[in-house]
Short mmCIF file of C-alpha atoms in Angstrom, two decimals:
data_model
loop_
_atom_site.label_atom_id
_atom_site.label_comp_id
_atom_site.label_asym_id
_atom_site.label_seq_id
_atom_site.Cartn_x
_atom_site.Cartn_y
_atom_site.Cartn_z
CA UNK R 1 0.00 0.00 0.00
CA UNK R 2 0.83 3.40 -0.22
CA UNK R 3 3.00 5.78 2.81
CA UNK R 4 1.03 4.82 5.51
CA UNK R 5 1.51 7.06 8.86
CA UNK R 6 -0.22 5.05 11.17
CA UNK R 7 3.03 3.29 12.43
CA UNK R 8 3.84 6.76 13.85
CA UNK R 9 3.45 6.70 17.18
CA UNK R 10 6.19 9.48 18.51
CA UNK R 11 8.36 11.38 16.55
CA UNK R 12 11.00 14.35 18.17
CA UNK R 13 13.83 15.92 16.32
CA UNK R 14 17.20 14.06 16.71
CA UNK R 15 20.39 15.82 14.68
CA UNK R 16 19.64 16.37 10.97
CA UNK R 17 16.24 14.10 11.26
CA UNK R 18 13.91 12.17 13.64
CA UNK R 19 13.56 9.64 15.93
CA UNK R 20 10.43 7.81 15.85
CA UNK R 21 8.88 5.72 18.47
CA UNK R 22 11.61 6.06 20.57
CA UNK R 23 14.10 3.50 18.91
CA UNK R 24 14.16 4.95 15.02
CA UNK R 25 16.65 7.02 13.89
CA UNK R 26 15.37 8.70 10.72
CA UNK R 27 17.16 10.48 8.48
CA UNK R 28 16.05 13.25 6.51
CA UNK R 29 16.22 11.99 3.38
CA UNK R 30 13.38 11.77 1.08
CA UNK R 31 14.31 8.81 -0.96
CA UNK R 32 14.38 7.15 2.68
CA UNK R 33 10.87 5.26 2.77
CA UNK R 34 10.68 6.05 6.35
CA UNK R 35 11.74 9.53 5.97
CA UNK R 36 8.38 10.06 3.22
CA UNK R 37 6.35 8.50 5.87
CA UNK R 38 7.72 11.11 8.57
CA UNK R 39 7.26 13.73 5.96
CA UNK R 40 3.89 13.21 5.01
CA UNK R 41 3.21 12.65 8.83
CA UNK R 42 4.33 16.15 9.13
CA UNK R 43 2.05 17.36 6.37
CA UNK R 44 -1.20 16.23 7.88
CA UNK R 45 -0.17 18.56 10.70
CA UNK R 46 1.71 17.10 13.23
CA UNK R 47 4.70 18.44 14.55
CA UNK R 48 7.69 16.79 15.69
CA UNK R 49 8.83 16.99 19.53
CA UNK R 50 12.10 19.43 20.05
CA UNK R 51 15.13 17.39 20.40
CA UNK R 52 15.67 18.02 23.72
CA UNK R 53 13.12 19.13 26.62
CA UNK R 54 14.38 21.80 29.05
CA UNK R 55 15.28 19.41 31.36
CA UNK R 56 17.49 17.25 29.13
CA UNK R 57 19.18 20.56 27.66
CA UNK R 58 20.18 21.38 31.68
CA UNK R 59 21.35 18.46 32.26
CA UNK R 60 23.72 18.16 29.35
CA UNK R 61 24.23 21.35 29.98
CA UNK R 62 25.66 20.08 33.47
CA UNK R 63 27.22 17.16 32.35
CA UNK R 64 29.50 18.98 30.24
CA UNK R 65 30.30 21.05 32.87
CA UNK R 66 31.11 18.16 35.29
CA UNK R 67 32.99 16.73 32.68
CA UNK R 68 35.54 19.68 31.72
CA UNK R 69 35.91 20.48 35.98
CA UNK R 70 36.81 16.79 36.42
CA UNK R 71 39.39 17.17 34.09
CA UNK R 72 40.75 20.25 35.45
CA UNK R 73 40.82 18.67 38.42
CA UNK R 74 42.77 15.24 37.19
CA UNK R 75 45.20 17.92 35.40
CA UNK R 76 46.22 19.42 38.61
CA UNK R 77 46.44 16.83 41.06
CA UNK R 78 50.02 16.46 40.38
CA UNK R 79 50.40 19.23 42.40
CA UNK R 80 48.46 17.93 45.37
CA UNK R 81 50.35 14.17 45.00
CA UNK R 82 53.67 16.14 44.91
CA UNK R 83 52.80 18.36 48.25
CA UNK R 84 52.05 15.30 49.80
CA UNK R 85 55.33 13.48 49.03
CA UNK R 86 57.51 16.99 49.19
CA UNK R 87 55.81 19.21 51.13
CA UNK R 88 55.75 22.12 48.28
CA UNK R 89 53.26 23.74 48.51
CA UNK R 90 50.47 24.06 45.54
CA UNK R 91 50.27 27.23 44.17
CA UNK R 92 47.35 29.73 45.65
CA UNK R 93 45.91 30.06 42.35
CA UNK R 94 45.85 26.35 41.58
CA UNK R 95 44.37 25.74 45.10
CA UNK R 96 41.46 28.25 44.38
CA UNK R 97 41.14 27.05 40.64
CA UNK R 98 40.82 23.58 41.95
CA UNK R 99 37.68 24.47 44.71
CA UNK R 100 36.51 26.33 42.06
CA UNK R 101 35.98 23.27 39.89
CA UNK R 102 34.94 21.15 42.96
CA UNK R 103 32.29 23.28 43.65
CA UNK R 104 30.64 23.55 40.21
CA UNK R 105 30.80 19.27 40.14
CA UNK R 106 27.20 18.26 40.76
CA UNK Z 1 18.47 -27.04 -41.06
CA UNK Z 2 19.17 -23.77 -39.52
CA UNK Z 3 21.10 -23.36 -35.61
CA UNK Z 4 17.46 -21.91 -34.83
CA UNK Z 5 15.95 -24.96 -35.99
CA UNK Z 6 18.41 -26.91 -34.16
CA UNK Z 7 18.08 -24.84 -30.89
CA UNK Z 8 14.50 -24.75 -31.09
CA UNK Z 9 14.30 -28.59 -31.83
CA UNK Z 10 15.92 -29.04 -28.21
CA UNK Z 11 13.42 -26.65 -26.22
CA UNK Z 12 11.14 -28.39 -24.05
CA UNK Z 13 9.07 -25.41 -22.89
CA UNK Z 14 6.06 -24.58 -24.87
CA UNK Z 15 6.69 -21.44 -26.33
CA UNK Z 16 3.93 -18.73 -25.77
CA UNK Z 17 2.67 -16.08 -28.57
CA UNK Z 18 5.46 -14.63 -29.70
CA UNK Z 19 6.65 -12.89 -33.74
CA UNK Z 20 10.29 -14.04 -33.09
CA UNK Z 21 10.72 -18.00 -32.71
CA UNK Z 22 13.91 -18.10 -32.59
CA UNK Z 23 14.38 -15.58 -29.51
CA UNK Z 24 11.66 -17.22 -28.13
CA UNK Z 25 13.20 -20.60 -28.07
CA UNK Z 26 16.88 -19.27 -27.41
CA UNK Z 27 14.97 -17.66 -24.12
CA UNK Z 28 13.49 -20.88 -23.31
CA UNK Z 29 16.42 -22.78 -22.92
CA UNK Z 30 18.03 -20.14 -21.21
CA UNK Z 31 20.51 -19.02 -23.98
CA UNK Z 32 21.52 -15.42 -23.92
CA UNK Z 33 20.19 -15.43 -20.65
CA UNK Z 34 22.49 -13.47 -18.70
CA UNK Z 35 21.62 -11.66 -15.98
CA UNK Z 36 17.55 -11.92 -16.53
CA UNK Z 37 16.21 -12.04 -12.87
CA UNK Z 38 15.47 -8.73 -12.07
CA UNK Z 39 13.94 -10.02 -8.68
CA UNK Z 40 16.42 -9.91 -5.98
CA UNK Z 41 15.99 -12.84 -3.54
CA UNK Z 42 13.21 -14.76 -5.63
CA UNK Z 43 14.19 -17.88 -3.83
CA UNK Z 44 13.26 -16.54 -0.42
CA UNK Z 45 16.76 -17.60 0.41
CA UNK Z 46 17.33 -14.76 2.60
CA UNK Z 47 15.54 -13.79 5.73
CA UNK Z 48 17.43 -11.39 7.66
CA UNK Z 49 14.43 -9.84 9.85
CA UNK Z 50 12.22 -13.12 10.49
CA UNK Z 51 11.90 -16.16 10.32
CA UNK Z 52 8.99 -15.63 12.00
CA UNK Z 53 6.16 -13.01 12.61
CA UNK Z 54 3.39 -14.58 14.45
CA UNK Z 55 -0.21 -12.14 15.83
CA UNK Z 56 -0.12 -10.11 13.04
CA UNK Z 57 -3.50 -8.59 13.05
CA UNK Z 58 -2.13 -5.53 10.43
CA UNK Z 59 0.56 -3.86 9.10
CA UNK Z 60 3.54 -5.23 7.23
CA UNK Z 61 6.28 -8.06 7.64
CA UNK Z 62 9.23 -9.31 5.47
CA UNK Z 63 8.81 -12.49 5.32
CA UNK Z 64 11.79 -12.69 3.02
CA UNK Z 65 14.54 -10.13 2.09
CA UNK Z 66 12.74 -7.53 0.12
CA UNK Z 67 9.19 -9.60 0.17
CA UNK Z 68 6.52 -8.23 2.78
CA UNK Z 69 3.47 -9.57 3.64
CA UNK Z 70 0.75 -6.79 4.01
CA UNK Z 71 -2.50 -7.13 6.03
CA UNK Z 72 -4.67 -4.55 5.91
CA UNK Z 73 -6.97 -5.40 9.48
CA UNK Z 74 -8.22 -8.52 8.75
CA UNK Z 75 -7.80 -11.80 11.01
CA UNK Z 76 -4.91 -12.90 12.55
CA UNK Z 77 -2.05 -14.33 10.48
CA UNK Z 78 1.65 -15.56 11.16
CA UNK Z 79 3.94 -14.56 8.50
CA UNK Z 80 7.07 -16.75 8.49
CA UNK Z 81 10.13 -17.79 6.10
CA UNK Z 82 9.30 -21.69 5.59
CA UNK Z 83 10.80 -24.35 4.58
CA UNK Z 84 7.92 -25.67 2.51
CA UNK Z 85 9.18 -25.36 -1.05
CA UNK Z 86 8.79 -26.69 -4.56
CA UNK Z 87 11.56 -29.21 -6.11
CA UNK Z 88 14.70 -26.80 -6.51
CA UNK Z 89 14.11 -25.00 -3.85
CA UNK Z 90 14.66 -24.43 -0.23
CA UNK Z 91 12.61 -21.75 1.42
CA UNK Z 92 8.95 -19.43 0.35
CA UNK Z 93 7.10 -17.06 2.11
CA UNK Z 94 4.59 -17.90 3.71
CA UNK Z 95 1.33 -16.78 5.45
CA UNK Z 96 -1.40 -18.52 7.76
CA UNK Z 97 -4.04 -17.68 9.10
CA UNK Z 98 -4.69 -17.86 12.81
CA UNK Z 99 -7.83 -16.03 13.34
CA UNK Z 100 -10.57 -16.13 10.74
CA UNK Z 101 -12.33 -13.16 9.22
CA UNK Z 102 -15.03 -11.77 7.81
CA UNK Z 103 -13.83 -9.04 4.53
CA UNK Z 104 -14.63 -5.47 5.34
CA UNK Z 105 -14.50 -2.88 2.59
CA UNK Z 106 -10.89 -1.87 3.36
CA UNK Z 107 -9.02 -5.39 4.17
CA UNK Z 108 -6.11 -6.37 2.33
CA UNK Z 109 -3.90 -9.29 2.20
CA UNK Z 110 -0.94 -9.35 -0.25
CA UNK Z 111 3.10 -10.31 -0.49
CA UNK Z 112 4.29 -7.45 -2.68
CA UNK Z 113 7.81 -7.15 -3.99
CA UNK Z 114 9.47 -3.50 -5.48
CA UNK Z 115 12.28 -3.03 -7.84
CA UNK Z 116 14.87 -0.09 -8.00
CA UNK Z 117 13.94 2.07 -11.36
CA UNK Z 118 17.63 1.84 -12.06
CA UNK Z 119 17.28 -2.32 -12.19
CA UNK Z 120 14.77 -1.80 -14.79
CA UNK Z 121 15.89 0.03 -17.57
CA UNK Z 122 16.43 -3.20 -20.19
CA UNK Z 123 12.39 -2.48 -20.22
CA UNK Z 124 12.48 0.56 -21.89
CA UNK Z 125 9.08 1.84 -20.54
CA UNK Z 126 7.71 4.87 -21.77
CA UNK Z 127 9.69 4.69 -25.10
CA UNK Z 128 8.76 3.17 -28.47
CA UNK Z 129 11.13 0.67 -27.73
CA UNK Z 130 9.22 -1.12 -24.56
CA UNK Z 131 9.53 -4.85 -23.84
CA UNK Z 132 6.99 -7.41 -22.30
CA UNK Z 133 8.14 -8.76 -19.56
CA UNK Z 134 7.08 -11.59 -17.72
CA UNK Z 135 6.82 -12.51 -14.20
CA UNK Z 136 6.82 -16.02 -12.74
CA UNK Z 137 6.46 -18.01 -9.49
CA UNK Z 138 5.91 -20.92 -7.99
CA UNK Z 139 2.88 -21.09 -5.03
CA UNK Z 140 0.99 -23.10 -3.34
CA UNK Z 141 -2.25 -22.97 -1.40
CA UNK Z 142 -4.35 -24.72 0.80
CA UNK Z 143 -7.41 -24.43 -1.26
CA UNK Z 144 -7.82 -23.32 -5.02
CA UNK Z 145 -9.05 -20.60 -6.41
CA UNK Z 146 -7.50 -17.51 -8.62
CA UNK Z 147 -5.29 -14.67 -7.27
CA UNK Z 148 -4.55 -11.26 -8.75
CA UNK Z 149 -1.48 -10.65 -9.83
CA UNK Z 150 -0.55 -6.77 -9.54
CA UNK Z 151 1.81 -4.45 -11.05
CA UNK Z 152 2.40 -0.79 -10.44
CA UNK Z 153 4.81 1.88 -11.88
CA UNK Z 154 5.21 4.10 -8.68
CA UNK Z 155 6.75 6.82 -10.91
CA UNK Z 156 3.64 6.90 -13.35
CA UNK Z 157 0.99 7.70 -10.61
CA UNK Z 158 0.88 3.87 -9.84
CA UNK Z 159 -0.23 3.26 -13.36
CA UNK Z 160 -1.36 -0.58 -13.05
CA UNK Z 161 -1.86 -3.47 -15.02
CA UNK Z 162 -3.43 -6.76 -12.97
CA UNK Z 163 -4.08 -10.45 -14.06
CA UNK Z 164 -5.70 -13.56 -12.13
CA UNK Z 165 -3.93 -16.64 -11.65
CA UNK Z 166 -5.42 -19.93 -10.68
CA UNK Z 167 -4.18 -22.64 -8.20
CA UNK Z 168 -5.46 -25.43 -10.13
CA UNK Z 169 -4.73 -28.39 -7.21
CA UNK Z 170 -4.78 -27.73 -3.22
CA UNK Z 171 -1.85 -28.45 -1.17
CA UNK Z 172 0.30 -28.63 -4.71
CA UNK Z 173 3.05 -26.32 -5.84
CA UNK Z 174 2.14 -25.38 -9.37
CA UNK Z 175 3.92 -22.72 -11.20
CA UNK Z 176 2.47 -19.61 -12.80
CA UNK Z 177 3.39 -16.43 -15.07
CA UNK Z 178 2.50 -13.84 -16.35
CA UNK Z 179 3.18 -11.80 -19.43
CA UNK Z 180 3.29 -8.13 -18.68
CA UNK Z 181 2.00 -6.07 -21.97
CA UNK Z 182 4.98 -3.11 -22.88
CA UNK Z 183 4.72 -0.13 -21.93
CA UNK Z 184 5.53 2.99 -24.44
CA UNK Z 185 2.95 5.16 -22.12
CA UNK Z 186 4.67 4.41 -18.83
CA UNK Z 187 7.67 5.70 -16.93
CA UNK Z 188 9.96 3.74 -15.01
CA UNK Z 189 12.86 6.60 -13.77
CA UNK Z 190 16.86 5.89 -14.24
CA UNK Z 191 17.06 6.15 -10.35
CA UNK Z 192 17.34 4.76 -6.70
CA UNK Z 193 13.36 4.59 -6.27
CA UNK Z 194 11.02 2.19 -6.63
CA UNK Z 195 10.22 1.73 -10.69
CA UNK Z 196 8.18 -1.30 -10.24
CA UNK Z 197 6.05 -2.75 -7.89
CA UNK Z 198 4.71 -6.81 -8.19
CA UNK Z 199 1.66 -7.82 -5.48
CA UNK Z 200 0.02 -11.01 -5.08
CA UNK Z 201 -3.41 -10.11 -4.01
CA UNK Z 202 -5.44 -13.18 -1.89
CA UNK Z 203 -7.77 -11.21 0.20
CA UNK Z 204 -9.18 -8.01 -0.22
CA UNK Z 205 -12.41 -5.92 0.56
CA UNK Z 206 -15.07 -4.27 -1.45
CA UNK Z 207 -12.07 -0.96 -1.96
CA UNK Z 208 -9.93 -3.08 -3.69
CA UNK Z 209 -12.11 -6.00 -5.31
CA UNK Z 210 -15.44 -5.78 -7.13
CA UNK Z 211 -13.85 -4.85 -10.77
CA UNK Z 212 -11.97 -6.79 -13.25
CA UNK Z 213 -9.05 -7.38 -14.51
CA UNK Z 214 -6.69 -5.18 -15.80
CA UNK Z 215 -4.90 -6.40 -18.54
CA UNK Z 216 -3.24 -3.54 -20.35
CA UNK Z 217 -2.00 -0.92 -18.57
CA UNK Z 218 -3.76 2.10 -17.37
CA UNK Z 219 -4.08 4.21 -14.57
CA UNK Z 220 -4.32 2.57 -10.73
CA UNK Z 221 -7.70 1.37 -10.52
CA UNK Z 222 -8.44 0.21 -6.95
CA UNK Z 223 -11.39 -2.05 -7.85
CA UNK Z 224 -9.36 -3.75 -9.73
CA UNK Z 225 -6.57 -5.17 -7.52
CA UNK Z 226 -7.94 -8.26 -5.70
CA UNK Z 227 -10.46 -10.14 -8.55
CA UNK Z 228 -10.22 -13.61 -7.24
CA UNK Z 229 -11.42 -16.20 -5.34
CA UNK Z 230 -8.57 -17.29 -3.42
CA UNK Z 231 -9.82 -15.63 0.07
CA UNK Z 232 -7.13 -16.68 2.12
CA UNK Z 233 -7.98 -16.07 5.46
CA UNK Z 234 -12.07 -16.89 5.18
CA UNK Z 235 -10.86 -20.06 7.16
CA UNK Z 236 -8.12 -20.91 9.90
CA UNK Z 237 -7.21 -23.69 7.82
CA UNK Z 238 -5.74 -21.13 4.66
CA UNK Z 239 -1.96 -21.21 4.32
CA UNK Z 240 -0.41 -19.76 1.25
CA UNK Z 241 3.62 -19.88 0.02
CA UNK Z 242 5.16 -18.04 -2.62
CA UNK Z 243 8.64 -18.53 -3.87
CA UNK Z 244 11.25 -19.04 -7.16
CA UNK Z 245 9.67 -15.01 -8.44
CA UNK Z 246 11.76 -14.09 -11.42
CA UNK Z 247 10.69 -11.30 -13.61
CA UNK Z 248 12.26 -11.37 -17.32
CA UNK Z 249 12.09 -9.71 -20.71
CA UNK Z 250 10.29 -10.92 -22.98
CA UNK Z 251 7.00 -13.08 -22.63
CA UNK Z 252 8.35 -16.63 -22.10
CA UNK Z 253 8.87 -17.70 -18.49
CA UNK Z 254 12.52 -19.26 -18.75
CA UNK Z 255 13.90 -21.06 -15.93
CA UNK Z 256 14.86 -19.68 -12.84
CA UNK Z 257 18.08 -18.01 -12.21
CA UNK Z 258 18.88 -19.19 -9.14
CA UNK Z 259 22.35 -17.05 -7.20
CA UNK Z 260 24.35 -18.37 -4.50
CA UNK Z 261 23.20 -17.16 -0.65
CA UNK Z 262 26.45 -14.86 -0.78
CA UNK Z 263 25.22 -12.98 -3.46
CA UNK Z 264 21.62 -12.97 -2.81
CA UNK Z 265 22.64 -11.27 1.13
CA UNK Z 266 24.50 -8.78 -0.97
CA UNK Z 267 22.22 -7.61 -3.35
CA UNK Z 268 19.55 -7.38 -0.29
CA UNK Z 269 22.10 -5.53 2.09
CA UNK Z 270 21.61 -2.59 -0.28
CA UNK Z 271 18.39 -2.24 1.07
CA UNK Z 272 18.82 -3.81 4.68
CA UNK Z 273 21.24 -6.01 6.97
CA UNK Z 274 21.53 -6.77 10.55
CA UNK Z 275 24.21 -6.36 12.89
CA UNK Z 276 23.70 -9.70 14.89
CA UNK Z 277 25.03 -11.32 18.24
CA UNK Z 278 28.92 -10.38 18.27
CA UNK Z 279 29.39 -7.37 17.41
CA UNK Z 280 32.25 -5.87 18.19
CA UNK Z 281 33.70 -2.41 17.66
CA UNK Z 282 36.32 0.27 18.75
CA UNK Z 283 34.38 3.54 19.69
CA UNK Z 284 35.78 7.09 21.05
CA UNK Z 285 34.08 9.11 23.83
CA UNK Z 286 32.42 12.42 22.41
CA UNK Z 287 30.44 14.66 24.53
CA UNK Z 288 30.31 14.11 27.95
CA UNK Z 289 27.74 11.12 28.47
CA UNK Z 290 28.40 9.39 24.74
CA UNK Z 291 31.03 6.68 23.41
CA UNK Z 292 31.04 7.43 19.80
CA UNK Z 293 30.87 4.21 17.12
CA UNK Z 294 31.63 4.58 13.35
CA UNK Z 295 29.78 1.26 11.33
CA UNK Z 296 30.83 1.31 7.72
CA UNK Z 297 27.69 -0.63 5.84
CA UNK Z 298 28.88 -3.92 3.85
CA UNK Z 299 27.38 -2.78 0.86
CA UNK Z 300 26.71 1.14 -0.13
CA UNK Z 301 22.66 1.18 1.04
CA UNK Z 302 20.40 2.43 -1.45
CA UNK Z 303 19.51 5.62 0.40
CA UNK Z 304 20.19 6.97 3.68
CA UNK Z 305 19.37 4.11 6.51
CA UNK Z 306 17.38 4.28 9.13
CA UNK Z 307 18.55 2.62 12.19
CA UNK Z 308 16.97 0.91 15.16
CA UNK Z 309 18.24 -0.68 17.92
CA UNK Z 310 16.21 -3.76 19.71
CA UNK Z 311 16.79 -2.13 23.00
CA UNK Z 312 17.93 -3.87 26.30
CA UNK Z 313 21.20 -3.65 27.67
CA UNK Z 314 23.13 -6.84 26.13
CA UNK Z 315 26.38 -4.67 25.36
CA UNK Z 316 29.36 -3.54 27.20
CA UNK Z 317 31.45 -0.43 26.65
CA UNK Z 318 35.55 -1.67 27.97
CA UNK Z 319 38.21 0.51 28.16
CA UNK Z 320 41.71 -0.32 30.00
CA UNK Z 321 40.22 -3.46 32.25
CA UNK Z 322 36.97 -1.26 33.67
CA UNK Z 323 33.72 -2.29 31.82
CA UNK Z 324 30.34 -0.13 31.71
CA UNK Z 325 26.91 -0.56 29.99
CA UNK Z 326 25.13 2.10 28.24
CA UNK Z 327 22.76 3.49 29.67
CA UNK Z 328 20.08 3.63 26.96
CA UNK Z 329 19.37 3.18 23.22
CA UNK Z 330 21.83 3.75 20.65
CA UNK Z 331 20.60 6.32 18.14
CA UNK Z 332 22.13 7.63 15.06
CA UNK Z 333 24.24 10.67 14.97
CA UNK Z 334 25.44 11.04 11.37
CA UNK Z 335 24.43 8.70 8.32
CA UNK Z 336 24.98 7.99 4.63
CA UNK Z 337 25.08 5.04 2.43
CA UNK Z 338 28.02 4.08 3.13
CA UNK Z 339 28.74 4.97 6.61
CA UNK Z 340 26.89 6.08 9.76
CA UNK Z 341 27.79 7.08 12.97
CA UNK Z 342 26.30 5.50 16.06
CA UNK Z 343 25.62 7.17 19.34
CA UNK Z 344 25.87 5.39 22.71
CA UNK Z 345 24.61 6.95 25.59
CA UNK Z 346 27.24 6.34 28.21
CA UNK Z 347 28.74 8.02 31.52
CA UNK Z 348 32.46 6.05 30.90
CA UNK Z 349 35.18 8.69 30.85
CA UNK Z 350 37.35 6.61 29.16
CA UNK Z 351 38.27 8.16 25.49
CA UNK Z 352 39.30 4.99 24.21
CA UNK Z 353 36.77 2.20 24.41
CA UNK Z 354 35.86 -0.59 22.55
CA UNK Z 355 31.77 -1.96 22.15
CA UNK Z 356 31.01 -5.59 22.30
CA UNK Z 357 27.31 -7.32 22.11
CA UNK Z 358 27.34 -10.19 24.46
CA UNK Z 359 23.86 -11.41 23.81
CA UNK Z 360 23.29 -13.24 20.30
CA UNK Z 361 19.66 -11.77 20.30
CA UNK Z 362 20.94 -8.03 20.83
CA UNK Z 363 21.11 -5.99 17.36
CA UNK Z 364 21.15 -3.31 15.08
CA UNK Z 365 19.28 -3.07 11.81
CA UNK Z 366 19.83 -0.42 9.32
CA UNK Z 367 16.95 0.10 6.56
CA UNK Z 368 16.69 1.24 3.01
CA UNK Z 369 14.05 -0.45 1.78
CA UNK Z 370 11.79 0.94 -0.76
#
């Protein structure tokens, strides 16, 4: 039969197309069967979910900045491992730098 | 005597109306031959998705690389790759019914098949120059009766030509064909879409029955899809198989082409494949929360895939002797026909990683199909 859209049960923006019912990535090309389904689904007016929901775009948002903290912090702790086995001291600035990044880790 | 004479003198397969004896006879014992299937997987060798599909109350089901089985809301059927077959071969598609039903207007039950316009061009639709063709098949029912044998040109508005065929015996495998008229008013495109479509109608409702045949081509006609007898479905007893579908120039059914499995996977991993049990690949962390995977298709995919995962958690992300499991579905980042890029969610920090299924039901499937 022809594009059927009943097979459409969710659809959200995902990078340059869709994913569909959760476990469909769809690309957005129309020579893609799927993809003419998704379009024509489209053009008897539904609308696609955003890719992310304000929650999800936080915490990315906060992932990334755990991620690039942590890796201050694993940059640095030379400086802590060698005040331990030396006693020199870490630099103020490093010290502050590294609560800093502590801090923003949730 | 003539080599004609000669050649024709050794045919054994009654040659059907034709001006040109010769050809005809050269095509029936499969001289010239060639490359003449232009049905990929006619044997129903290859069954990547199934074998089996059973509670199928709609919707559609490959039953076979690049076959589906289409029920339009009517009864319950299983839809499986058997290994009931004809002499010669070793697999069909089959359906059977489960649950009974009664036809409503807009029930359907069909296998269909399409072919890429680019496959077809040796037809020379739409151009002073077009060819019969013929289609053939072996099938097999649990009752007689007649089914309709459809064809569509998807880039002519679904212009349509139909034509019933008759299972003579019940229980039997009896081979049929069917000579397709040419063409010069159609238009099958030089491209990566669908240029043909072939159905075998058994079922269908007052939408797409209650007309006649439609034996020279003309525009789609719903009425005149299903215009047989066959009902499969009417009973829980109906089972029906088709395999061995080969569709030729020129209007004698020769003998089937058959390819090895190798090359029969191929030619349908341009439109589909499976990545099965073991997978195993190296992958890079990207953003925060991802391990990055880059899956190079075996075969350059007819259009852009989609790609679906089956879900669950049977896979495990290792990097330098610590192991983790992703955390969700994989999804798609980036994708072509040759290559796409896969997206795990993850929390491993590790930058250097390597994926590995460790279930052999867990998989991805990437789709062309037309």
């Amino acid at each position: 039969m022809e594009n059927s859209t009943a097979w459409i049960t969710s659809c959200k923006l995902q990078n340059s197309g869709w994913l569909v019912n959760g476990t469909m990535s769809v690309p957005n090309d129309p020579s893609n069967r799927d993809c003419a389904d998704v379009l024509q689904w489209i053009a008897e007016g539904n609308t696609p979910a955003p890719e992310f929901t304000d929650a999800e775009i936080a915490a990315n948002a906060q992932a990334e900045t755990n991620a690039t903290h942590q890796a201050y912090l694993d940059s640095t702790d030379w400086y802590v491992t060698r005040h331990a086995e030396t006693a020199e001291a870490v630099p103020e600035a490093i010290t502050l730098a590294r609560a800093t990044a502590r801090a923003a880790i949730i | 005597m003539s080599k004609a004479r000669n050649i024709s003198a050794l045919s054994t397969v009654e040659v059907g109306a034709t001006t040109d004896q010769t050809k005809a006879d050269l095509n029936a014992i499969g001289v010239n031959s060639g490359r003449k299937n232009m049905v990929i997987n006619g044997a129903m060798k290859v069954a990547q998705r199934g074998p089996s599909f059973t509670g199928n109350t709609s919707g559609n089901r490959f039953t076979a690389d690049r076959f589906k089985a289409q029920l339009g809301s009517a009864g319950t059927f299983t839809f499986n790759n058997s290994s009931t077959a004809p002499e010669g071969f070793s697999n069909s598609s089959h359906m059977n019914c489960t649950t009974a039903f009664s036809v409503a207007s807009g029930t359907y039950l069909l296998f269909s098949h399409d072919i890429e316009g680019s496959d077809l061009q040796q037809s020379a639709y739409g151009t002073s120059s077009a060819k019969q063709m013929t289609v053939s098949f072996w099938c097999r029912a649990t009752k007689t009766g007649s089914l309709s044998v459809v064809v569509r040109q998807p880039d002519a508005s679904l212009r349509m030509f139909s034509k019933n065929v008759t299972i003579n015996t019940a229980n039997t495998w009896e081979k049929k064909s069917v000579v397709i008229p040419a063409d010069t008013g159609g238009t099958i495109n030089n491209d990566s879409g669908s240029g043909l479509q072939i159905a075998w109608w058994v079922n269908g409702g007052s939408t797409y029955g209650g007309g006649s045949e439609q034996t020279t081509w003309g525009n789609q006609t719903h009425t005149n899809k299903y215009t047989g007898t066959l009902n499969i479905g009417a009973s829980t007893a109906d089972n029906f198989y088709l395999t061995g579908v080969q569709l030729e120039v020129g209007s004698v059914a020769t003998d089937f082409e058959h390819r090895s499995y190798g090359e029969e996977l191929a030619l349908c991993q341009r439109y589909y494949y499976k990545v099965l049990g073991l997978m195993s690949s190296q992958s890079t962390r990207w953003l925060s929360g991802y391990q990055h995977i880059t899956l190079w298709h075996p075969v350059i995919m007819r259009a852009n895939p989609t790609f679906s995962d089956s879900g669950g958690s049977s896979y495990t992300i290792f990097a330098e002797g610590a192991t983790d499991t992703p955390s969700g579905q994989a999804t798609i980042q980036v994708s072509s026909k040759e290559v796409s890029e896969v997206y795990l969610p993850s929390s491993h920090a590790q930058k250097n990683t390597f994926v590995r299924f460790f279930s052999t039901s867990k998989f991805y499937e990437f789709s062309a199909e037309l």
